[in-house]
Every structure is written in C-alpha cells, then in structure tokens.
Short mmCIF file of C-alpha atoms and ligand atoms in Angstrom, two decimals:
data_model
loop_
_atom_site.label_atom_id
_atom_site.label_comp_id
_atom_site.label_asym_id
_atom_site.label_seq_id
_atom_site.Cartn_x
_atom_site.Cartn_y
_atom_site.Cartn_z
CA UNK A 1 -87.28 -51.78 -29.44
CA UNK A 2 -84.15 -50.61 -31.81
CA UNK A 3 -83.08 -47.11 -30.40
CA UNK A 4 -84.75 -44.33 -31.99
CA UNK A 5 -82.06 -41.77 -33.86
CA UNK A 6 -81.67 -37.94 -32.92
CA UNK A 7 -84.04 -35.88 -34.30
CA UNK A 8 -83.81 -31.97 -35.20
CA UNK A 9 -87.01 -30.16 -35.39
CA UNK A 10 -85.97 -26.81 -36.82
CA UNK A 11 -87.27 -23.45 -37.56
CA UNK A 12 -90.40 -24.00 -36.02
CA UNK A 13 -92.43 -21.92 -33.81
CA UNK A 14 -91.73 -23.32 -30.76
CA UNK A 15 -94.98 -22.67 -28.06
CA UNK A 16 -94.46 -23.80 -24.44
CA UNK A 17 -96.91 -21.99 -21.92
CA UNK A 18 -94.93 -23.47 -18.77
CA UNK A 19 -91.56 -22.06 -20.13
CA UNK A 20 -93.23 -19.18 -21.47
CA UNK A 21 -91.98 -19.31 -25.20
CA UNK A 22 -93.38 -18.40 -28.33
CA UNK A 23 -90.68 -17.98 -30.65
CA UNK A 24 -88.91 -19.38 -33.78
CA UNK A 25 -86.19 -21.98 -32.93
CA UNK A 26 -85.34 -25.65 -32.86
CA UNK A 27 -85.61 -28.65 -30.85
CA UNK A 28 -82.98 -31.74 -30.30
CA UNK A 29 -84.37 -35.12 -29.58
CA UNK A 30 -81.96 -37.45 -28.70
CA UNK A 31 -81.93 -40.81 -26.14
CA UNK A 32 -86.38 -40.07 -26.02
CA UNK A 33 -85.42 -36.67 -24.49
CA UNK A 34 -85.37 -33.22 -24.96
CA UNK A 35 -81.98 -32.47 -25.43
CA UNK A 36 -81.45 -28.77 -26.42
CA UNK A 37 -83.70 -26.13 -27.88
CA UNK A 38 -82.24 -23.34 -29.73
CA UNK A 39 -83.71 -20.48 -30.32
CA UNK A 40 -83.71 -17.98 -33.77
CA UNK A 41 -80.48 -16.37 -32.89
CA UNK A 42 -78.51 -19.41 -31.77
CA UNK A 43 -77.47 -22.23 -34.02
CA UNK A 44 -78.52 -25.35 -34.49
CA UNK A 45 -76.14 -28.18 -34.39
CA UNK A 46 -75.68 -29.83 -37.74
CA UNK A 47 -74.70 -33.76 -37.93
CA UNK A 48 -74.43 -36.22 -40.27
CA UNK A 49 -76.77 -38.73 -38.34
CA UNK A 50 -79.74 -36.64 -37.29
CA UNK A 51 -82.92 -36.92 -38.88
CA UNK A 52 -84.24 -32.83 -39.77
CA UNK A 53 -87.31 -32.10 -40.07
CA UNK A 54 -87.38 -28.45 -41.29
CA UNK A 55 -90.74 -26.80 -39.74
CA UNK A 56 -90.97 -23.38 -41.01
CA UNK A 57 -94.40 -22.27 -40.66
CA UNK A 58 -95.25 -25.07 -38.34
CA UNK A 59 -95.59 -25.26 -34.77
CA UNK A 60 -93.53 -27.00 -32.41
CA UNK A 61 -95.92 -27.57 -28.96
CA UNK A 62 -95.20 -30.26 -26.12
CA UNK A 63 -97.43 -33.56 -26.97
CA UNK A 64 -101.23 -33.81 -26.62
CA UNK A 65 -102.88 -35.43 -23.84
CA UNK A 66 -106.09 -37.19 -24.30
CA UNK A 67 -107.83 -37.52 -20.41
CA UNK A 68 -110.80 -39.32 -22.01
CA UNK A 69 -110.90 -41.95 -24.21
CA UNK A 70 -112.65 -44.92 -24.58
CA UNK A 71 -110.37 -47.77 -26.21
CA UNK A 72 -112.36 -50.72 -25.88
CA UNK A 73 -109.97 -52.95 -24.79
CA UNK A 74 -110.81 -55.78 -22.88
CA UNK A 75 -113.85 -57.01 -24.70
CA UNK A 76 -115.27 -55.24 -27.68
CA UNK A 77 -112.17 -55.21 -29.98
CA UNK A 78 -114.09 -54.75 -32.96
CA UNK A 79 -114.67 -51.22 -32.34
CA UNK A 80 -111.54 -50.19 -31.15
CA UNK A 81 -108.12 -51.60 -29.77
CA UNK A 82 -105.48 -50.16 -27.58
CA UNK A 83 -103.48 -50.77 -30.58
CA UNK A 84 -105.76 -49.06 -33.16
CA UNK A 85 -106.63 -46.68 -30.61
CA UNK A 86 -103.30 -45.38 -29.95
CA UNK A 87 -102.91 -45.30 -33.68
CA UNK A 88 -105.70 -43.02 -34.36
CA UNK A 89 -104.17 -40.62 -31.17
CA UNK A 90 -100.89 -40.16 -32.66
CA UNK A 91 -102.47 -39.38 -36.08
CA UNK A 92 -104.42 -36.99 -34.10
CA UNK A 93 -101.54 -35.53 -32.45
CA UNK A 94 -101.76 -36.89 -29.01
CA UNK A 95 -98.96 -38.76 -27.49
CA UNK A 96 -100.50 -40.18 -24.62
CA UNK A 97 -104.61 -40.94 -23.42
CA UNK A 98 -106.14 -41.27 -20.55
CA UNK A 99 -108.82 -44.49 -21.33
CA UNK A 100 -111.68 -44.89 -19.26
CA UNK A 101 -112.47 -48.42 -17.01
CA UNK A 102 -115.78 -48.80 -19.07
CA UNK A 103 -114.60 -51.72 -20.88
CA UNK A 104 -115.49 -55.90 -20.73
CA UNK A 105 -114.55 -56.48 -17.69
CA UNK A 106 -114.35 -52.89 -16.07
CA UNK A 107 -111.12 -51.85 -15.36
CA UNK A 108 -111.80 -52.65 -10.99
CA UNK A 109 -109.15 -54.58 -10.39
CA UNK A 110 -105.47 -54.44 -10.55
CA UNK A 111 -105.51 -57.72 -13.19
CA UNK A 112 -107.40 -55.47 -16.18
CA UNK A 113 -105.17 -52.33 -15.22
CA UNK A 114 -101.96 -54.94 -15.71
CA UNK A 115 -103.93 -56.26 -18.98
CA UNK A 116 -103.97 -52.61 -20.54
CA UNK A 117 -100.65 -51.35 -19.62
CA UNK A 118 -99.39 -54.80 -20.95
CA UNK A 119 -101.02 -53.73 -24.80
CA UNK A 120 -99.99 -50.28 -24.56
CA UNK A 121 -96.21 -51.21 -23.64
CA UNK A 122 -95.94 -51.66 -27.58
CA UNK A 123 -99.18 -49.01 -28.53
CA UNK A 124 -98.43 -45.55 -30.18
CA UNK A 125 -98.83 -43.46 -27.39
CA UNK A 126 -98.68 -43.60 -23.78
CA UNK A 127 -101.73 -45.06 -22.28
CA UNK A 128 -102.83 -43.96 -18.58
CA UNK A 129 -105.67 -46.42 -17.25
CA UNK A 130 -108.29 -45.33 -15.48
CA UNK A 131 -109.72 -47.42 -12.54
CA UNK A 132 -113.61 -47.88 -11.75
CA UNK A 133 -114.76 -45.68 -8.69
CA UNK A 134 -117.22 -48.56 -8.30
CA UNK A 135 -116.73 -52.33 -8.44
CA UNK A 136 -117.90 -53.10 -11.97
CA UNK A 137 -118.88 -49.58 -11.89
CA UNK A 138 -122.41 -50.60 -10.83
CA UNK A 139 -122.59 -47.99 -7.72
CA UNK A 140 -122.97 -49.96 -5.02
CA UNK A 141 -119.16 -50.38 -3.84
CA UNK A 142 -115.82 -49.07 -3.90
CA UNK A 143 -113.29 -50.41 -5.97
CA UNK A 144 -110.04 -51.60 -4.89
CA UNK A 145 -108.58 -47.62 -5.50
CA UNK A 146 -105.36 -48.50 -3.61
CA UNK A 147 -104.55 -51.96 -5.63
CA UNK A 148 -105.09 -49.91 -8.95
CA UNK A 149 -103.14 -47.52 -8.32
CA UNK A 150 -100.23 -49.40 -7.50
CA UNK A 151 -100.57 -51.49 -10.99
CA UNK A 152 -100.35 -47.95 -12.74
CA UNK A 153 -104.06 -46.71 -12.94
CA UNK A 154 -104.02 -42.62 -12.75
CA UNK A 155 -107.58 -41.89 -11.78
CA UNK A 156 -110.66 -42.75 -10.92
CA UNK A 157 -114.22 -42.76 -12.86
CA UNK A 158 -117.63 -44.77 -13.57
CA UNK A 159 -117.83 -43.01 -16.58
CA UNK A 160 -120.93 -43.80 -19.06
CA UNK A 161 -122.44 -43.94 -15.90
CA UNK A 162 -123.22 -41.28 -12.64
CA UNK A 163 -122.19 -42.52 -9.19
CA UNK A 164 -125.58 -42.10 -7.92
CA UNK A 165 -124.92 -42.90 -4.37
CA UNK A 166 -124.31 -39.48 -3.09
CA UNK A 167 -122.19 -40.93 0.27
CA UNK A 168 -120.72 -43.33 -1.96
CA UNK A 169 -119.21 -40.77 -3.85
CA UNK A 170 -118.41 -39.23 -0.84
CA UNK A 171 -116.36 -42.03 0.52
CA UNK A 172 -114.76 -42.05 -3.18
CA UNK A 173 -113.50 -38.15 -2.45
CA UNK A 174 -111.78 -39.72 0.59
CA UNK A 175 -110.57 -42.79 -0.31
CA UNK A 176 -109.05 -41.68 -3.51
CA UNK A 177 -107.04 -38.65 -1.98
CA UNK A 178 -105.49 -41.48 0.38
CA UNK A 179 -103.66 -42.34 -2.90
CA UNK A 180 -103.69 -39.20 -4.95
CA UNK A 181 -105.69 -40.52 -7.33
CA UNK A 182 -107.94 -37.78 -9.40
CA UNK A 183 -111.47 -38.98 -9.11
CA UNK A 184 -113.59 -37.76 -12.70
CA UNK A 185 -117.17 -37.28 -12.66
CA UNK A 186 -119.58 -38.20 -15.37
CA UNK A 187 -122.33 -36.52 -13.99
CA UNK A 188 -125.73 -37.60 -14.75
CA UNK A 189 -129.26 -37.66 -12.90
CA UNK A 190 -130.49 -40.44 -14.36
CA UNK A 191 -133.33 -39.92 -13.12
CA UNK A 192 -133.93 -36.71 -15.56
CA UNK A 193 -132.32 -38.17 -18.36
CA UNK A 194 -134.03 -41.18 -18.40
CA UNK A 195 -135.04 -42.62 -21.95
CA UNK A 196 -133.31 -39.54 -22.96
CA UNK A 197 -131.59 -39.56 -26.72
CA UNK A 198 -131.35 -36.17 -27.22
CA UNK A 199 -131.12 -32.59 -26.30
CA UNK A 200 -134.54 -31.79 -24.16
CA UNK A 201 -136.18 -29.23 -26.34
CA UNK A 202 -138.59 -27.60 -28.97
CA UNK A 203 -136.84 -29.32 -32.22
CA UNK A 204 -136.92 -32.99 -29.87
CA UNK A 205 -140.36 -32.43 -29.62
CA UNK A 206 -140.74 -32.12 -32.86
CA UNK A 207 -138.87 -34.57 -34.03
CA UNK A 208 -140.80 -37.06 -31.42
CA UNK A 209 -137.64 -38.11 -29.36
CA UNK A 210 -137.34 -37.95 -25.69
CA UNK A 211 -135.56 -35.37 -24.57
CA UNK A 212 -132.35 -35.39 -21.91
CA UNK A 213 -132.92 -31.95 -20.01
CA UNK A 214 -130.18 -29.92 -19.56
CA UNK A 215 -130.47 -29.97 -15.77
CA UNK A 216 -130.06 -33.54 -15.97
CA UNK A 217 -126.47 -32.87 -16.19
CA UNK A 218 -126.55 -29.27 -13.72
CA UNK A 219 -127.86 -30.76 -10.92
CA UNK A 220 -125.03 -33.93 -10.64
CA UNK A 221 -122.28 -31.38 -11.18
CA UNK A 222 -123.67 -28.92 -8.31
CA UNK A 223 -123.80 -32.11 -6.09
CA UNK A 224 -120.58 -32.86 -6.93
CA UNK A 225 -119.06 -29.38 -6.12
CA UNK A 226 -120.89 -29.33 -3.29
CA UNK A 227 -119.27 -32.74 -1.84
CA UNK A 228 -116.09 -31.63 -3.09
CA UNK A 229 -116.44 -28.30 -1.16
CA UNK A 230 -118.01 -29.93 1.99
CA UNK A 231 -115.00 -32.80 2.27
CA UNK A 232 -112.03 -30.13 0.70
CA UNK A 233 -110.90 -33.03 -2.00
CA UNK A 234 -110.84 -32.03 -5.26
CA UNK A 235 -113.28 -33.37 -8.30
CA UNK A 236 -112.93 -33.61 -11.71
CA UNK A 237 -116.08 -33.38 -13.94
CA UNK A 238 -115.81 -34.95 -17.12
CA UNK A 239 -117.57 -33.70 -20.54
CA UNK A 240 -119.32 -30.50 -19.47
CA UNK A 241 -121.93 -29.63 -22.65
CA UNK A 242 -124.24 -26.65 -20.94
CA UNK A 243 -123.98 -23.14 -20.32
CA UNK A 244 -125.10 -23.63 -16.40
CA UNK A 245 -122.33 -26.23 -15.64
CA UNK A 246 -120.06 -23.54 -17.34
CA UNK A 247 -121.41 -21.29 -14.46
CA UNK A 248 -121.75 -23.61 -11.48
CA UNK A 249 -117.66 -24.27 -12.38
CA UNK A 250 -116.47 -20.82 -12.36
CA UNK A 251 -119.05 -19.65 -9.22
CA UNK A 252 -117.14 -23.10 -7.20
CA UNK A 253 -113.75 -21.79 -8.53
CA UNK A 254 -114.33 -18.06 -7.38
CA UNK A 255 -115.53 -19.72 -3.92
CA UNK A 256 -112.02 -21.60 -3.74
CA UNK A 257 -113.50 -24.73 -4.29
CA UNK A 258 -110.92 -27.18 -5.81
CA UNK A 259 -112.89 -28.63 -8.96
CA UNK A 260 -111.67 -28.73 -12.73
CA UNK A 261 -113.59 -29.70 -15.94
CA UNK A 262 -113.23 -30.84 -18.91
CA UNK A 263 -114.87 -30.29 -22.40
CA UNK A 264 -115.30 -31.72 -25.46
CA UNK A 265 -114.52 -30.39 -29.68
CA UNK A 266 -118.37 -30.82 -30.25
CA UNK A 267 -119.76 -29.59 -27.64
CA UNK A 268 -117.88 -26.08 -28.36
CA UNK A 269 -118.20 -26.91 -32.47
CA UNK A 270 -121.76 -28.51 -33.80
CA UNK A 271 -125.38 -28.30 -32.08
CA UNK A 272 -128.50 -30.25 -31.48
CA UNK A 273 -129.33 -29.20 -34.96
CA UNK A 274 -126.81 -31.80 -35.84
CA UNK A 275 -129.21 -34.78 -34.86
CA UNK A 276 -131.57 -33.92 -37.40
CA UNK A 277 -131.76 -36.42 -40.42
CA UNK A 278 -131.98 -39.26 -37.27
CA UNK A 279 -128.25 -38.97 -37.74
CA UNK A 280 -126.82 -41.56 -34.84
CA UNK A 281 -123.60 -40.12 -35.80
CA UNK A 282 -124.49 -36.90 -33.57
CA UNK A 283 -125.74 -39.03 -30.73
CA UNK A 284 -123.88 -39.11 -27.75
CA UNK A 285 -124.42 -38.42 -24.02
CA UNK A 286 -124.56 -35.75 -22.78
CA UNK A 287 -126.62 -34.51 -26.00
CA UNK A 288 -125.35 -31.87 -27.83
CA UNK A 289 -127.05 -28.33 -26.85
CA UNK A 290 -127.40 -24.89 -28.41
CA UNK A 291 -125.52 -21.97 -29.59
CA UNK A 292 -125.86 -20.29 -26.55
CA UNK A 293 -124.20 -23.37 -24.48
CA UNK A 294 -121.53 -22.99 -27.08
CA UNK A 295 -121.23 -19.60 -26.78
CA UNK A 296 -120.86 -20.17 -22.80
CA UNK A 297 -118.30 -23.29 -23.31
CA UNK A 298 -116.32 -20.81 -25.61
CA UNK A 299 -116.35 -17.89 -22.70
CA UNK A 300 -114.88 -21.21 -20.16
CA UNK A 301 -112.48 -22.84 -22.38
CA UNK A 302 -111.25 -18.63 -22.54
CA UNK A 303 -111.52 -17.76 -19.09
CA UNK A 304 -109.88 -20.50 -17.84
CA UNK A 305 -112.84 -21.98 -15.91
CA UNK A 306 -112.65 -25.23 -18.17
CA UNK A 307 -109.56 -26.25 -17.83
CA UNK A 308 -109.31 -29.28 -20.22
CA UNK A 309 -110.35 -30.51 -24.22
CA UNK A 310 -110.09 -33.87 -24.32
CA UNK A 311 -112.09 -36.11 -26.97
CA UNK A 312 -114.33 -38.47 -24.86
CA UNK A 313 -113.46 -40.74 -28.28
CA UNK A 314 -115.98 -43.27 -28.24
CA UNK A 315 -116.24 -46.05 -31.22
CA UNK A 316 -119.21 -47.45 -32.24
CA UNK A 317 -119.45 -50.05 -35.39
CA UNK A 318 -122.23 -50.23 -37.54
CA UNK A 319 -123.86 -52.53 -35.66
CA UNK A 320 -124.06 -50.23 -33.08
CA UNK A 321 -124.82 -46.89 -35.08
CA UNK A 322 -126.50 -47.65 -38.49
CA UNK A 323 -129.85 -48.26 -36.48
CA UNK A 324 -132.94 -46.33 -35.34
CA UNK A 325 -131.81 -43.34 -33.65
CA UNK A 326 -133.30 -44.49 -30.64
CA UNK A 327 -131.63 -47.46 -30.19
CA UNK A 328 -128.48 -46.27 -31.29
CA UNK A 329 -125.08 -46.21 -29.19
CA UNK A 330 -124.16 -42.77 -27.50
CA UNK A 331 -120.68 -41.98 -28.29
CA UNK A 332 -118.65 -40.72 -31.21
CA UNK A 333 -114.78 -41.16 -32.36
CA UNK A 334 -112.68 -37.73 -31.15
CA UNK A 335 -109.22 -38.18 -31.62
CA UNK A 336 -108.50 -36.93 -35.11
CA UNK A 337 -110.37 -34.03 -35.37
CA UNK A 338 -109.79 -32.34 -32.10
CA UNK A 339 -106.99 -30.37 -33.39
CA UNK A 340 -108.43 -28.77 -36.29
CA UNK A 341 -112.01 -27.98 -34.23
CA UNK A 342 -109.77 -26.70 -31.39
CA UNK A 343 -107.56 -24.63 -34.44
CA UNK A 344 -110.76 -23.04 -34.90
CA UNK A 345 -111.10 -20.90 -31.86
CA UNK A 346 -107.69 -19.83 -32.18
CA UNK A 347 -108.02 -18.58 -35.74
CA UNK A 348 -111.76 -16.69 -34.21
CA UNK A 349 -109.49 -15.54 -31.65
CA UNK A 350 -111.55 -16.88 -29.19
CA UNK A 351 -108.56 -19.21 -27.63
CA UNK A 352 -104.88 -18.14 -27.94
CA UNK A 353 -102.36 -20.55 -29.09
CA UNK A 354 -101.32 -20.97 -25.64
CA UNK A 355 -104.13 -21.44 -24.70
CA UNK A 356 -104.65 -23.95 -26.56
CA UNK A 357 -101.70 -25.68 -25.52
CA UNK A 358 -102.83 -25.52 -22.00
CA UNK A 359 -106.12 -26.88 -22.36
CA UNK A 360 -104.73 -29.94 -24.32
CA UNK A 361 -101.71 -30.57 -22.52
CA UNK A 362 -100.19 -28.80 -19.65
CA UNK A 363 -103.32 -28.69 -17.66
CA UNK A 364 -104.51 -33.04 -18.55
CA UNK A 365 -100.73 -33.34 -17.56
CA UNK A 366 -101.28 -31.19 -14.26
CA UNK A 367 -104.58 -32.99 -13.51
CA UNK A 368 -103.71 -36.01 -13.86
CA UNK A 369 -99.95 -35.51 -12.19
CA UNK A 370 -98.63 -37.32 -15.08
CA UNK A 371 -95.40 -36.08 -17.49
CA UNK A 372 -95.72 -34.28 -19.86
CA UNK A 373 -96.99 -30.52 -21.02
CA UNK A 374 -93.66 -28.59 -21.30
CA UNK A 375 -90.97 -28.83 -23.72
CA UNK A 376 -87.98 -28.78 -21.02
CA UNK A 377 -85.05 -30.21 -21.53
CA UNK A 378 -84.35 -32.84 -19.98
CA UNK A 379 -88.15 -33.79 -20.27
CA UNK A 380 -89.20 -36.90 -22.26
CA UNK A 381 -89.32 -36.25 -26.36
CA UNK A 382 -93.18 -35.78 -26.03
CA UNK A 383 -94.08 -33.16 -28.84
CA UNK A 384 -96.33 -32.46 -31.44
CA UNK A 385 -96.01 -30.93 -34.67
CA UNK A 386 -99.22 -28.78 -36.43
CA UNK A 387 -99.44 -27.12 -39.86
CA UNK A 388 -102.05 -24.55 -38.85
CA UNK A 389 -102.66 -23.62 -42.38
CA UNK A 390 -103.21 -27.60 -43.81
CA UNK A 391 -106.87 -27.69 -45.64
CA UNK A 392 -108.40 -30.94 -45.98
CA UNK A 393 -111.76 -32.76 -46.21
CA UNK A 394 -112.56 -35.29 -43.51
CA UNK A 395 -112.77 -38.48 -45.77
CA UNK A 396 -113.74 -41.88 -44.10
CA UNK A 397 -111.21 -43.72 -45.98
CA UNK A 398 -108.14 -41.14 -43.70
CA UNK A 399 -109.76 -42.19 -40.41
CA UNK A 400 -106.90 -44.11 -38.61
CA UNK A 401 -109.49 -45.62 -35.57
CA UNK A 402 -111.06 -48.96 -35.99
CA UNK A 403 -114.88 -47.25 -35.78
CA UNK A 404 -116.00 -44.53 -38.38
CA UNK A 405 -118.64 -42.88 -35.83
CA UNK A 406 -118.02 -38.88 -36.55
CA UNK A 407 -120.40 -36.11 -37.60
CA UNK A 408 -117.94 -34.47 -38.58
CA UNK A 409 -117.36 -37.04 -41.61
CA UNK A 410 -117.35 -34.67 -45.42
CA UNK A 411 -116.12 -31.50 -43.25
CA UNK A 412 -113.70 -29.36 -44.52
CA UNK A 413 -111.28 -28.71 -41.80
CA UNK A 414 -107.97 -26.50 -41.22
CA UNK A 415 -104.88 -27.43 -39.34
CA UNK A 416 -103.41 -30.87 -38.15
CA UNK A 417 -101.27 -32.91 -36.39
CA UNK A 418 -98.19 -33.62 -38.97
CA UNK A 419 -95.44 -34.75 -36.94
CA UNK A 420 -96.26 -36.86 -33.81
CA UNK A 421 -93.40 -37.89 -31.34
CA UNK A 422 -93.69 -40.16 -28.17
CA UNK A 423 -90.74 -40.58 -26.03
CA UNK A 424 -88.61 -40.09 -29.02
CA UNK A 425 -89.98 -41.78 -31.54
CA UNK A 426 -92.00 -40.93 -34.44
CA UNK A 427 -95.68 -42.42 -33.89
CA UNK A 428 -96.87 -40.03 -36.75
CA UNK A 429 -96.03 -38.43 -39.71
CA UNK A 430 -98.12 -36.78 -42.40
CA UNK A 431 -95.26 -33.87 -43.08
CA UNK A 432 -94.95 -35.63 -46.34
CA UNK A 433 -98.55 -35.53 -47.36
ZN1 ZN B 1 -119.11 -39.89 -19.53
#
C-alpha cells in the first residue's frame, strides 16, 4: 500500500478518557501514528503537504472498537464480507471489530483464523478473530485455544449458541487464561428459550408467538459468574438485554468477582413493541425487552457496571428475513447506527461524552488487550471523527453493509461518524456530505 500523507485534524474537541482531555486542539497524523497533539493555546504546525481537515464543532475521539460482529466470512458471503463488513464499520466510525467464529466453517482452527486475517490484511478496519470455545462450537469439546491464539485470534466464544456443558465451560475458564485469551459468553438456557422468537410476555401472547423468558438469559449469566467466581478467571458476557443481568453484573462486581459485559444500541434504544407488525427486522436473540430493562441497561451503561456497546451486527438477506416471523433469522445489522443511538444518551445526559468513549473504545480495547482507546502519541493513527449535531434519515439506499436487516430503517437520527482513520489512513469520510 502507497504511504498514506500527514494529516492535521484541527480545532476539534479533542476527548481522550485515558489522557484525561476534553479540550479544543489538534491532532498530527503522520507515518500511521499519532504524532503531536496541540492543544487551543499552542500552534499547530502549518505545511505545504499535509492534508487539514478543519473540525470546529466536531469531535476528535480515539477509534471505535466493535467486540461483536458477525462478518460472515467463510461461507455465507452474500450477506456480508470481511470486505463489505469492514466497509460498513468505518462508515460507522469503528476502526477495528472483533468478529465472532460463527461462520462456515467455525473459526476452531488456526487455518480459518489465518483465512480471516488474510481478507482483513487489505479490509477497512482492523479485524480481531475470535476463536470457537468449542470445536465447531457444538459443546462437546474444546477447541484448539492455544493454536488460535498463536495465528492471531483474541478471544474466545460459541456465540449464537450457550456452552451448555457447565464443566466444559469450566475447563474453557482454565484453558483460556493459560493463553490470555478473553473467553465471551452468549448466555442462553436453551432449555427456557426454546422455540422462543420473542420477548416472553403479555403482547407475545397476544400476538400468538412463543415467548423467550427473560430468565432464559439470567440464569446462564449467574452460572457463569458463579464459575468465574468459583475458578478466579475472568468472563465476559456478551449482549446483556434485561434488567436482572444488569443486577447479577454489578452484585458479582461489588463481590470482586472479575466479570465484564457488554450491551447492545437496541437493547438500550427500541422495545418488544418493535416486533409488532411481524416485523423480522426487530428479531434477534436475545429478544428485545421493556422500558424498564432499558431503563436498567441505561443505569449500567452509567454506572459503569456494563462496561462495553458493541453492535452484535448480524446480516441477514432477504432470504433470510422477508419470511414468517417465525421462521425468520435472529440478528440485525449494528454498525452504522451505533453512534447516533449511543449520541442519544449523551444528549439525555444519561452517558457523558467520556463515557461514551469508554464504553466504545477504551474499555473493548482493555478487554480484549488489544491497541487502541487513547489518542497518545506515539499510538497508532486510530481516531474517529463525529459531528454531534449532523441530522439525517436512515435511508436504505446509505447503508454501506452487504445486508439491509435494521429496524431502525426511516429513523431520523443525530450525530455520526464523518471522518474515520485506521492506522493512518482515511477508511471514511462523509465531512463533505
Ligand atoms: Zn450471541
């Protein structure tokens, strides 16, 4: 690849929880580093050959990680490639994602981790694979944890599916803190959830669906804490949607326990009311809930007992999602509306713009002990540009990913991603727009 040319980001408001700033100043990019930042009362350099981008009113944050994604690739292109995946994060303001093993073959083996980081050497963000707890994620063996690691994998997870197998996921605790590797929950007692296509509940009664119960989800991440706590290796749990696992987190933080979580833009954004209409588009799993689980996910992202936002983008085609609701996919596409759903809590107040910066990037960086999540010099050109004030309607025809699976789709939204850089080069921009 041609060298990328110096870049001056100036004026902005530059926000970097780890370096505690949040002030007006500038930014040099130069080699697909941090060079200098400048602050309001020192200068800026001036040169011929820089590229400026002048950001008044815009914010100047280190890039967006994604520690959820589903990319598709190996085996179901036509939804989604690492390529158009990638694509659809820097447009979304990430510059790297975390993509889980779920894919044709599952990501087991040190050949499909190669396979991946082989795409994403040319994709438009940094891809970090994760590895199957399981072989072919079916429960009933480890993985290869060690082999994955050392072809670049970052974590481990069966996602889309529970490890069920509560010694196997014992073992997994061990085996994976052996080689550092982050092991991520999707926690599910299949059991409960069974046949499940929705949230369990009066208006899935009513509109004759089976209902997932709420506790389907509870009662996998309170077995999970409670390995966690019983072997003293830490746990990740992935997409937390209900006001009890919001609880069950912070009680097994306050007890010292060493779990983290992660949530998702809907569940904090739209409800269960959503689904009505049979729209697959607001089918995923776990279900979305109620107001009160948003109000509780609000109180955690706040509080600091959810630790991560990440998207849990998951593209469907048509084929997949213009069905019967029953028989529909679960999943829906993330990446380029969690900024402006996440804006939203900051402009309620509910978040603060560091906050916010911590939930989407310092802490995925920290959890996943990649780069990333500070603007220090020195530090790879990782950054991300928002307008907070932008305005714009969530059109099909502006979605960047392969699949079109949103409820979100006809929205009117506030603030984006305008300027995306990765390692120093420009994966994104809309500042024109
Ligand atoms: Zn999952």
């Amino acid at each position: 690849m041609a060298p990328s040319p110096a870049i001056l980001l100036k004026n902005g408001r530059i926000i970097d929880p780890v370096n505690k700033i949040d002030k007006r100043g500038s930014l040099l990019v130069e080699n697909g580093k941090i060079k200098a930042l400048f602050t309001s009362r020192q200068k800026a350099p001036s040169a011929s050959k820089l590229v400026t981008f002048d950001l008044t009113g815009k914010w100047i944050v280190p890039g967006f990680i994604d520690m959820h994604v589903h990319l598709r690739e190996p085996g179901e292109e036509y939804k989604e490639t690492i390529e158009s995946g990638t694509r659809a994060a820097a447009a979304g303001g990430f510059t790297a994602v975390a993509c889980m093993p779920n894919t044709d073959p599952v990501n087991d083996c040190q050949s499909v981790t190669r396979f991946i980081l082989e795409k994403a050497a040319t994709a438009y963000a940094k891809v970090y694979p994760v590895g199957a707890i399981s072989k072919g994620s079916t429960g009933d063996s480890l993985a290869e944890f060690g082999e994955m690691k050392e072809a670049g994998a970052v974590a481990v997870s069966d996602d889309g599916m529970p490890v069920l197998d509560s010694q196997l996921m014992r073992r997994a605790l061990e085996y994976a803190s052996s080689f550092a590797l982050p092991v991520i929950s999707h926690s599910e007692d299949l059991g409960l959830s069974r046949n499940g296509v929705m949230n369990e509940g009066f208006l899935s009664t009513s509109m004759g669906l089976v209902g997932t119960p709420r506790v389907a989800e509870e009662i996998m991440i309170y077995r999970d804490i409670a390995l966690a706590d019983y072997t003293g290796f830490p746990i990740h749990i992935a997409h937390i949607s209900t006001a009890e696992s919001v609880n069950l987190i912070r009680l097994a933080k306050n007890k010292g326990c060493r779990v983290t979580a992660e949530t998702t833009p809907h569940y904090f954004t739209i409800t269960e009311e959503a689904v009505r209409g049979y729209n697959t588009n607001a089918k995923m799993n776990p279900p979305l809930r109620t107001k009160n689980d948003i109000k509780a996910i609000v109180a955690g992202l706040s509080d600091s007992t959810i630790d991560a936002i990440a998207t849990d983008h998951a593209p469907h085609s048509m084929l997949e999602k213009d069905i019967e609701f029953d028989k529909a996919a679960n999943g829906i596409i993330g990446l380029e509306t969690a900024v402006p759903l996440t804006l939203a809590l900051v402009r309620k107040k509910a978040i603060s713009e560091a906050r916010m910066v911590a939930l989407l990037s310092v802490n995925p960086a920290k959890i996943l002990g990649v780069e990333g999540g500070a603007l220090t010099v020195g530090n790879a050109a990782d950054i991300t540009v928002i307008d907070p004030k932008k305005r714009f309607v969530y059109r099909e025809e502006d979605i960047v990913s392969k699949s079109h699976n949103s409820p979100f789709l006809g929205m009117k939204l506030q603030g984006r991603a305008v300027l995306t850089i990765c390692s120093g080069r420009i994966t994104h921009n809309d500042l024109d727009r």
